[in-house]
Short mmCIF file of N, CA and C in Angstrom, two decimals:
data_model
loop_
_atom_site.label_atom_id
_atom_site.label_comp_id
_atom_site.label_asym_id
_atom_site.label_seq_id
_atom_site.Cartn_x
_atom_site.Cartn_y
_atom_site.Cartn_z
N GLN A 1 -39.66 -32.53 -69.94
CA GLN A 1 -39.27 -31.30 -69.02
C GLN A 1 -38.09 -31.73 -68.23
N VAL A 2 -37.09 -30.93 -68.04
CA VAL A 2 -35.88 -31.25 -67.48
C VAL A 2 -36.01 -30.49 -65.99
N GLN A 3 -35.53 -31.39 -65.01
CA GLN A 3 -35.47 -30.97 -63.67
C GLN A 3 -34.19 -31.34 -62.95
N LEU A 4 -33.76 -30.56 -62.13
CA LEU A 4 -32.59 -30.65 -61.38
C LEU A 4 -33.13 -30.64 -59.81
N VAL A 5 -32.71 -31.93 -59.38
CA VAL A 5 -33.24 -32.03 -58.02
C VAL A 5 -31.95 -32.32 -57.04
N GLU A 6 -31.87 -31.25 -56.14
CA GLU A 6 -30.76 -31.33 -55.02
C GLU A 6 -31.42 -32.13 -53.72
N SER A 7 -30.40 -32.96 -53.09
CA SER A 7 -30.79 -33.42 -51.78
C SER A 7 -29.41 -33.53 -51.06
N GLY A 8 -29.59 -33.82 -49.73
CA GLY A 8 -28.51 -34.17 -48.75
C GLY A 8 -28.22 -33.07 -47.97
N GLY A 9 -28.94 -31.77 -47.96
CA GLY A 9 -28.77 -30.84 -47.03
C GLY A 9 -29.43 -31.13 -45.71
N GLY A 10 -29.09 -30.35 -44.79
CA GLY A 10 -29.74 -30.51 -43.43
C GLY A 10 -28.95 -29.86 -42.31
N LEU A 11 -29.10 -29.94 -41.12
CA LEU A 11 -28.45 -29.53 -39.93
C LEU A 11 -27.20 -30.47 -39.53
N VAL A 12 -26.23 -29.60 -39.34
CA VAL A 12 -24.99 -30.38 -39.05
C VAL A 12 -24.09 -29.45 -38.08
N GLN A 13 -23.39 -30.02 -37.16
CA GLN A 13 -22.61 -29.32 -36.26
C GLN A 13 -21.44 -28.77 -36.87
N PRO A 14 -20.90 -27.77 -36.28
CA PRO A 14 -19.39 -27.19 -36.80
C PRO A 14 -18.47 -28.22 -36.75
N GLY A 15 -17.80 -28.29 -37.78
CA GLY A 15 -16.65 -29.36 -38.09
C GLY A 15 -17.31 -30.56 -38.79
N GLY A 16 -18.55 -30.77 -38.96
CA GLY A 16 -18.99 -31.89 -39.59
C GLY A 16 -18.92 -31.97 -41.10
N SER A 17 -19.56 -32.88 -41.63
CA SER A 17 -19.56 -32.97 -43.08
C SER A 17 -20.82 -33.26 -43.77
N LEU A 18 -21.31 -32.92 -44.98
CA LEU A 18 -22.31 -33.33 -45.74
C LEU A 18 -21.73 -33.66 -47.22
N ARG A 19 -22.76 -34.35 -47.69
CA ARG A 19 -22.57 -34.69 -49.32
C ARG A 19 -23.94 -34.46 -49.87
N LEU A 20 -23.88 -33.32 -50.66
CA LEU A 20 -24.88 -32.84 -51.54
C LEU A 20 -25.07 -33.78 -52.87
N SER A 21 -26.13 -33.98 -53.41
CA SER A 21 -26.54 -34.68 -54.48
C SER A 21 -27.19 -33.69 -55.34
N CYS A 22 -27.16 -33.62 -56.75
CA CYS A 22 -28.09 -33.12 -57.86
C CYS A 22 -28.32 -33.97 -58.87
N VAL A 23 -29.55 -34.46 -59.15
CA VAL A 23 -29.90 -35.35 -60.26
C VAL A 23 -30.60 -34.59 -61.36
N ALA A 24 -30.15 -34.83 -62.43
CA ALA A 24 -30.78 -34.28 -63.56
C ALA A 24 -31.76 -35.31 -64.14
N SER A 25 -33.10 -34.93 -64.24
CA SER A 25 -34.08 -35.85 -64.96
C SER A 25 -34.79 -35.33 -65.94
N GLY A 26 -35.60 -36.18 -66.82
CA GLY A 26 -36.39 -35.61 -67.95
C GLY A 26 -35.68 -36.20 -69.08
N SER A 27 -36.35 -35.51 -70.16
CA SER A 27 -35.67 -35.82 -71.52
C SER A 27 -34.70 -34.82 -72.01
N PHE A 28 -33.47 -35.29 -72.22
CA PHE A 28 -32.53 -34.40 -72.75
C PHE A 28 -31.53 -35.07 -73.60
N ALA A 29 -30.76 -34.37 -74.38
CA ALA A 29 -29.76 -34.96 -75.18
C ALA A 29 -28.38 -35.04 -74.47
N ALA A 30 -28.10 -34.04 -73.82
CA ALA A 30 -26.62 -34.05 -73.26
C ALA A 30 -26.72 -32.94 -72.12
N ILE A 31 -25.82 -33.26 -71.22
CA ILE A 31 -25.64 -32.30 -70.05
C ILE A 31 -24.12 -31.57 -70.13
N TYR A 32 -24.00 -30.48 -70.21
CA TYR A 32 -22.50 -30.17 -70.31
C TYR A 32 -22.13 -29.54 -68.89
N ASP A 33 -21.83 -28.32 -68.59
CA ASP A 33 -21.30 -27.77 -67.42
C ASP A 33 -22.30 -27.97 -66.35
N MET A 34 -21.93 -28.50 -65.21
CA MET A 34 -22.78 -28.55 -63.98
C MET A 34 -22.08 -27.68 -62.88
N GLY A 35 -22.81 -27.12 -62.02
CA GLY A 35 -22.14 -26.41 -60.82
C GLY A 35 -23.03 -26.13 -59.79
N TRP A 36 -22.35 -25.85 -58.70
CA TRP A 36 -22.87 -25.59 -57.33
C TRP A 36 -22.72 -24.02 -57.11
N TYR A 37 -23.76 -23.62 -56.44
CA TYR A 37 -23.88 -22.27 -55.93
C TYR A 37 -24.51 -22.39 -54.48
N ARG A 38 -24.31 -21.17 -53.90
CA ARG A 38 -24.96 -20.98 -52.50
C ARG A 38 -25.34 -19.61 -52.36
N GLN A 39 -26.32 -19.72 -51.60
CA GLN A 39 -26.95 -18.15 -51.09
C GLN A 39 -27.26 -18.10 -49.70
N ALA A 40 -26.55 -17.34 -49.02
CA ALA A 40 -27.00 -17.19 -47.68
C ALA A 40 -27.77 -15.88 -47.40
N PRO A 41 -28.65 -15.96 -46.36
CA PRO A 41 -29.81 -14.88 -46.33
C PRO A 41 -29.21 -13.53 -46.37
N GLY A 42 -29.64 -12.71 -47.01
CA GLY A 42 -29.22 -11.39 -47.30
C GLY A 42 -27.97 -11.24 -48.15
N LYS A 43 -27.51 -12.17 -48.82
CA LYS A 43 -26.46 -12.22 -49.57
C LYS A 43 -26.66 -12.63 -51.13
N GLN A 44 -25.70 -12.16 -51.87
CA GLN A 44 -25.88 -12.58 -53.32
C GLN A 44 -25.52 -14.13 -53.48
N ARG A 45 -26.13 -14.84 -54.60
CA ARG A 45 -25.71 -16.24 -54.87
C ARG A 45 -24.38 -16.16 -55.28
N GLU A 46 -23.53 -17.18 -54.79
CA GLU A 46 -22.20 -17.09 -55.01
C GLU A 46 -21.76 -18.42 -55.61
N LEU A 47 -20.96 -18.56 -56.54
CA LEU A 47 -20.54 -19.64 -57.24
C LEU A 47 -19.44 -20.41 -56.29
N ILE A 48 -19.73 -21.77 -56.16
CA ILE A 48 -18.61 -22.45 -55.42
C ILE A 48 -17.69 -23.22 -56.49
N ALA A 49 -18.12 -23.99 -57.29
CA ALA A 49 -17.33 -24.46 -58.50
C ALA A 49 -18.21 -25.09 -59.46
N THR A 50 -17.66 -25.04 -60.67
CA THR A 50 -18.44 -25.85 -61.84
C THR A 50 -17.56 -26.90 -62.45
N LEU A 51 -18.23 -27.80 -63.09
CA LEU A 51 -17.40 -29.04 -63.61
C LEU A 51 -17.94 -29.33 -65.15
N THR A 52 -16.94 -29.32 -66.07
CA THR A 52 -17.27 -29.72 -67.10
C THR A 52 -17.52 -31.33 -67.54
N ARG A 53 -18.18 -31.53 -68.32
CA ARG A 53 -18.46 -33.08 -68.66
C ARG A 53 -17.36 -33.97 -68.29
N GLY A 54 -16.29 -33.91 -68.78
CA GLY A 54 -15.18 -34.76 -68.94
C GLY A 54 -14.14 -34.57 -67.69
N ALA A 55 -14.38 -33.54 -66.79
CA ALA A 55 -13.28 -33.00 -65.91
C ALA A 55 -13.30 -33.95 -64.67
N PRO A 56 -12.16 -34.04 -63.95
CA PRO A 56 -11.99 -34.82 -62.94
C PRO A 56 -12.58 -33.97 -61.75
N PRO A 57 -12.75 -34.67 -60.44
CA PRO A 57 -13.34 -33.86 -59.47
C PRO A 57 -12.29 -32.61 -59.10
N THR A 58 -13.01 -31.55 -58.60
CA THR A 58 -12.36 -30.41 -58.40
C THR A 58 -12.46 -30.05 -56.89
N VAL A 59 -11.40 -29.75 -56.31
CA VAL A 59 -11.35 -29.36 -54.99
C VAL A 59 -11.32 -27.73 -54.83
N ASN A 60 -12.23 -27.17 -54.07
CA ASN A 60 -12.44 -25.79 -53.68
C ASN A 60 -12.27 -25.57 -52.21
N GLY A 61 -11.10 -25.55 -51.48
CA GLY A 61 -10.81 -25.49 -50.10
C GLY A 61 -11.41 -26.71 -49.59
N ARG A 62 -12.35 -26.50 -48.83
CA ARG A 62 -13.05 -27.67 -48.10
C ARG A 62 -14.07 -28.46 -48.72
N PHE A 63 -14.25 -27.88 -50.19
CA PHE A 63 -15.32 -28.60 -50.93
C PHE A 63 -14.71 -29.24 -51.97
N THR A 64 -15.59 -30.47 -52.35
CA THR A 64 -14.90 -31.13 -53.63
C THR A 64 -16.25 -31.47 -54.48
N ILE A 65 -16.14 -30.97 -55.72
CA ILE A 65 -17.33 -31.24 -56.56
C ILE A 65 -16.71 -32.40 -57.48
N SER A 66 -17.76 -33.17 -57.85
CA SER A 66 -17.68 -34.21 -58.75
C SER A 66 -18.91 -34.75 -59.34
N ARG A 67 -18.73 -35.62 -60.36
CA ARG A 67 -19.94 -35.71 -61.24
C ARG A 67 -20.00 -37.30 -61.73
N ASP A 68 -21.17 -37.93 -61.78
CA ASP A 68 -21.28 -39.12 -62.48
C ASP A 68 -22.12 -39.02 -63.59
N ASN A 69 -21.57 -39.06 -64.75
CA ASN A 69 -22.40 -38.66 -66.03
C ASN A 69 -23.29 -39.83 -66.22
N ALA A 70 -22.88 -40.95 -66.11
CA ALA A 70 -23.67 -42.19 -66.33
C ALA A 70 -25.00 -42.00 -65.51
N GLU A 71 -25.07 -41.47 -64.42
CA GLU A 71 -26.21 -41.27 -63.37
C GLU A 71 -26.94 -39.77 -63.55
N ASN A 72 -26.05 -39.04 -64.48
CA ASN A 72 -26.42 -37.65 -64.43
C ASN A 72 -26.62 -36.97 -63.27
N THR A 73 -25.70 -37.13 -62.34
CA THR A 73 -25.51 -36.51 -61.00
C THR A 73 -24.36 -35.79 -60.79
N LEU A 74 -24.51 -34.74 -60.06
CA LEU A 74 -23.47 -33.91 -59.62
C LEU A 74 -23.36 -34.04 -58.11
N TYR A 75 -22.24 -33.85 -57.68
CA TYR A 75 -21.94 -34.14 -55.92
C TYR A 75 -21.26 -32.87 -55.58
N LEU A 76 -21.43 -32.73 -54.11
CA LEU A 76 -20.71 -31.75 -53.45
C LEU A 76 -20.28 -32.35 -52.17
N GLN A 77 -19.19 -32.51 -51.89
CA GLN A 77 -18.62 -33.21 -50.59
C GLN A 77 -18.10 -31.77 -49.91
N MET A 78 -18.51 -31.68 -48.73
CA MET A 78 -18.24 -30.61 -48.02
C MET A 78 -17.82 -31.14 -46.42
N THR A 79 -16.64 -30.56 -46.22
CA THR A 79 -16.05 -31.02 -44.78
C THR A 79 -15.64 -29.98 -44.00
N ASN A 80 -15.61 -30.24 -42.75
CA ASN A 80 -15.17 -29.20 -41.72
C ASN A 80 -16.00 -27.83 -41.79
N LEU A 81 -17.32 -28.07 -41.92
CA LEU A 81 -18.39 -27.12 -42.16
C LEU A 81 -18.25 -26.17 -41.03
N GLN A 82 -18.65 -24.78 -41.35
CA GLN A 82 -18.47 -23.94 -40.34
C GLN A 82 -19.91 -22.95 -40.55
N PRO A 83 -20.33 -22.16 -39.32
CA PRO A 83 -21.69 -21.60 -39.40
C PRO A 83 -21.83 -20.62 -40.61
N GLU A 84 -20.59 -20.07 -41.28
CA GLU A 84 -20.73 -19.33 -42.38
C GLU A 84 -20.94 -20.12 -43.64
N ASP A 85 -20.87 -21.40 -43.50
CA ASP A 85 -21.38 -22.08 -44.77
C ASP A 85 -22.95 -22.40 -44.83
N SER A 86 -23.63 -21.90 -43.82
CA SER A 86 -24.94 -22.05 -43.72
C SER A 86 -25.62 -21.08 -44.86
N ALA A 87 -26.36 -21.90 -45.80
CA ALA A 87 -27.02 -21.28 -46.81
C ALA A 87 -27.78 -22.22 -47.57
N VAL A 88 -28.56 -21.67 -48.60
CA VAL A 88 -29.24 -22.58 -49.63
C VAL A 88 -28.27 -23.06 -50.66
N TYR A 89 -28.12 -24.24 -50.94
CA TYR A 89 -27.33 -24.71 -52.02
C TYR A 89 -27.86 -25.05 -53.17
N TYR A 90 -27.46 -24.39 -54.47
CA TYR A 90 -28.35 -24.65 -55.68
C TYR A 90 -27.36 -25.26 -56.74
N CYS A 91 -28.00 -26.25 -57.47
CA CYS A 91 -27.35 -26.95 -58.68
C CYS A 91 -27.59 -26.23 -59.75
N ASN A 92 -26.87 -26.06 -60.59
CA ASN A 92 -26.95 -25.51 -61.87
C ASN A 92 -26.34 -26.27 -63.10
N ALA A 93 -26.97 -26.38 -64.25
CA ALA A 93 -26.45 -26.95 -65.34
C ALA A 93 -26.93 -26.45 -66.73
N ASP A 94 -26.11 -26.82 -67.52
CA ASP A 94 -26.26 -26.27 -69.09
C ASP A 94 -26.70 -27.73 -69.77
N ILE A 95 -27.81 -27.52 -70.27
CA ILE A 95 -28.44 -28.97 -70.68
C ILE A 95 -29.09 -28.78 -72.08
N ARG A 96 -28.64 -29.66 -73.10
CA ARG A 96 -29.29 -29.54 -74.31
C ARG A 96 -30.34 -30.58 -74.47
N ARG A 97 -31.47 -30.11 -74.69
CA ARG A 97 -32.61 -31.11 -74.69
C ARG A 97 -32.85 -31.90 -75.98
N VAL A 98 -32.46 -31.04 -77.04
CA VAL A 98 -32.67 -31.84 -78.28
C VAL A 98 -31.48 -31.56 -79.36
N TRP A 99 -31.06 -32.42 -79.86
CA TRP A 99 -29.90 -32.26 -80.78
C TRP A 99 -30.05 -31.18 -82.07
N GLY A 100 -29.15 -30.36 -82.27
CA GLY A 100 -29.35 -29.21 -83.16
C GLY A 100 -30.10 -28.09 -82.68
N ARG A 101 -30.43 -28.11 -81.35
CA ARG A 101 -30.82 -26.80 -80.79
C ARG A 101 -29.76 -26.44 -79.63
N ALA A 102 -29.70 -25.22 -79.32
CA ALA A 102 -28.95 -24.49 -78.38
C ALA A 102 -29.44 -25.09 -76.85
N SER A 103 -28.27 -25.15 -76.17
CA SER A 103 -28.38 -25.76 -74.76
C SER A 103 -29.11 -24.49 -74.00
N SER A 104 -29.69 -24.85 -72.82
CA SER A 104 -30.44 -23.97 -71.80
C SER A 104 -29.78 -24.12 -70.56
N ASN A 105 -29.99 -23.15 -69.73
CA ASN A 105 -29.38 -23.25 -68.33
C ASN A 105 -30.46 -23.58 -67.33
N TYR A 106 -30.33 -24.28 -66.42
CA TYR A 106 -31.51 -24.84 -65.55
C TYR A 106 -30.85 -24.59 -64.26
N TRP A 107 -31.75 -24.43 -63.21
CA TRP A 107 -31.48 -24.31 -61.79
C TRP A 107 -32.31 -25.34 -60.86
N GLY A 108 -31.84 -25.84 -59.95
CA GLY A 108 -32.62 -26.69 -59.01
C GLY A 108 -33.39 -25.89 -58.01
N GLN A 109 -34.04 -26.42 -57.22
CA GLN A 109 -34.87 -25.62 -56.32
C GLN A 109 -34.19 -25.22 -54.96
N GLY A 110 -32.83 -25.83 -54.70
CA GLY A 110 -32.06 -25.63 -53.82
C GLY A 110 -32.18 -26.55 -52.57
N THR A 111 -31.30 -26.79 -51.75
CA THR A 111 -31.39 -27.53 -50.43
C THR A 111 -30.65 -26.76 -49.48
N GLN A 112 -31.35 -26.79 -48.21
CA GLN A 112 -30.78 -25.96 -47.15
C GLN A 112 -29.70 -26.55 -46.33
N VAL A 113 -28.60 -25.99 -46.14
CA VAL A 113 -27.52 -26.48 -45.32
C VAL A 113 -27.38 -25.41 -44.04
N THR A 114 -27.60 -25.89 -42.80
CA THR A 114 -27.50 -25.26 -41.70
C THR A 114 -26.33 -25.86 -40.65
N VAL A 115 -25.39 -24.90 -40.48
CA VAL A 115 -24.29 -25.31 -39.62
C VAL A 115 -24.48 -24.72 -38.22
N SER A 116 -24.76 -25.37 -37.31
CA SER A 116 -24.98 -24.87 -35.96
C SER A 116 -24.78 -25.89 -34.77
N SER A 117 -24.42 -25.41 -33.80
CA SER A 117 -24.16 -26.19 -32.58
C SER A 117 -25.59 -26.16 -31.79
#
């Protein structure tokens, strides 16, 4: 069974930083696109950024997404966090479990980020 497990969320003051991690575990043949999304209360889930397997780190404003393919891990470095960044942050990945079969899309359970003084 494939699992995506996020970690690194928590309470941070405005202007602070956090680094989220997402580790893919289980039995699989390959991981393709990985990405971060977030969902604030009462709002739709929104895309932060995705990263293909061989792509370099990508910057989206105050957020930098990177991945370590050897460790099957996706990162999200967030700086100068503001209250409006408070949300549940989710990891998403396209993973091929067995060669010869199509890949499937997986979600992690989410990690809460709260920005408040």
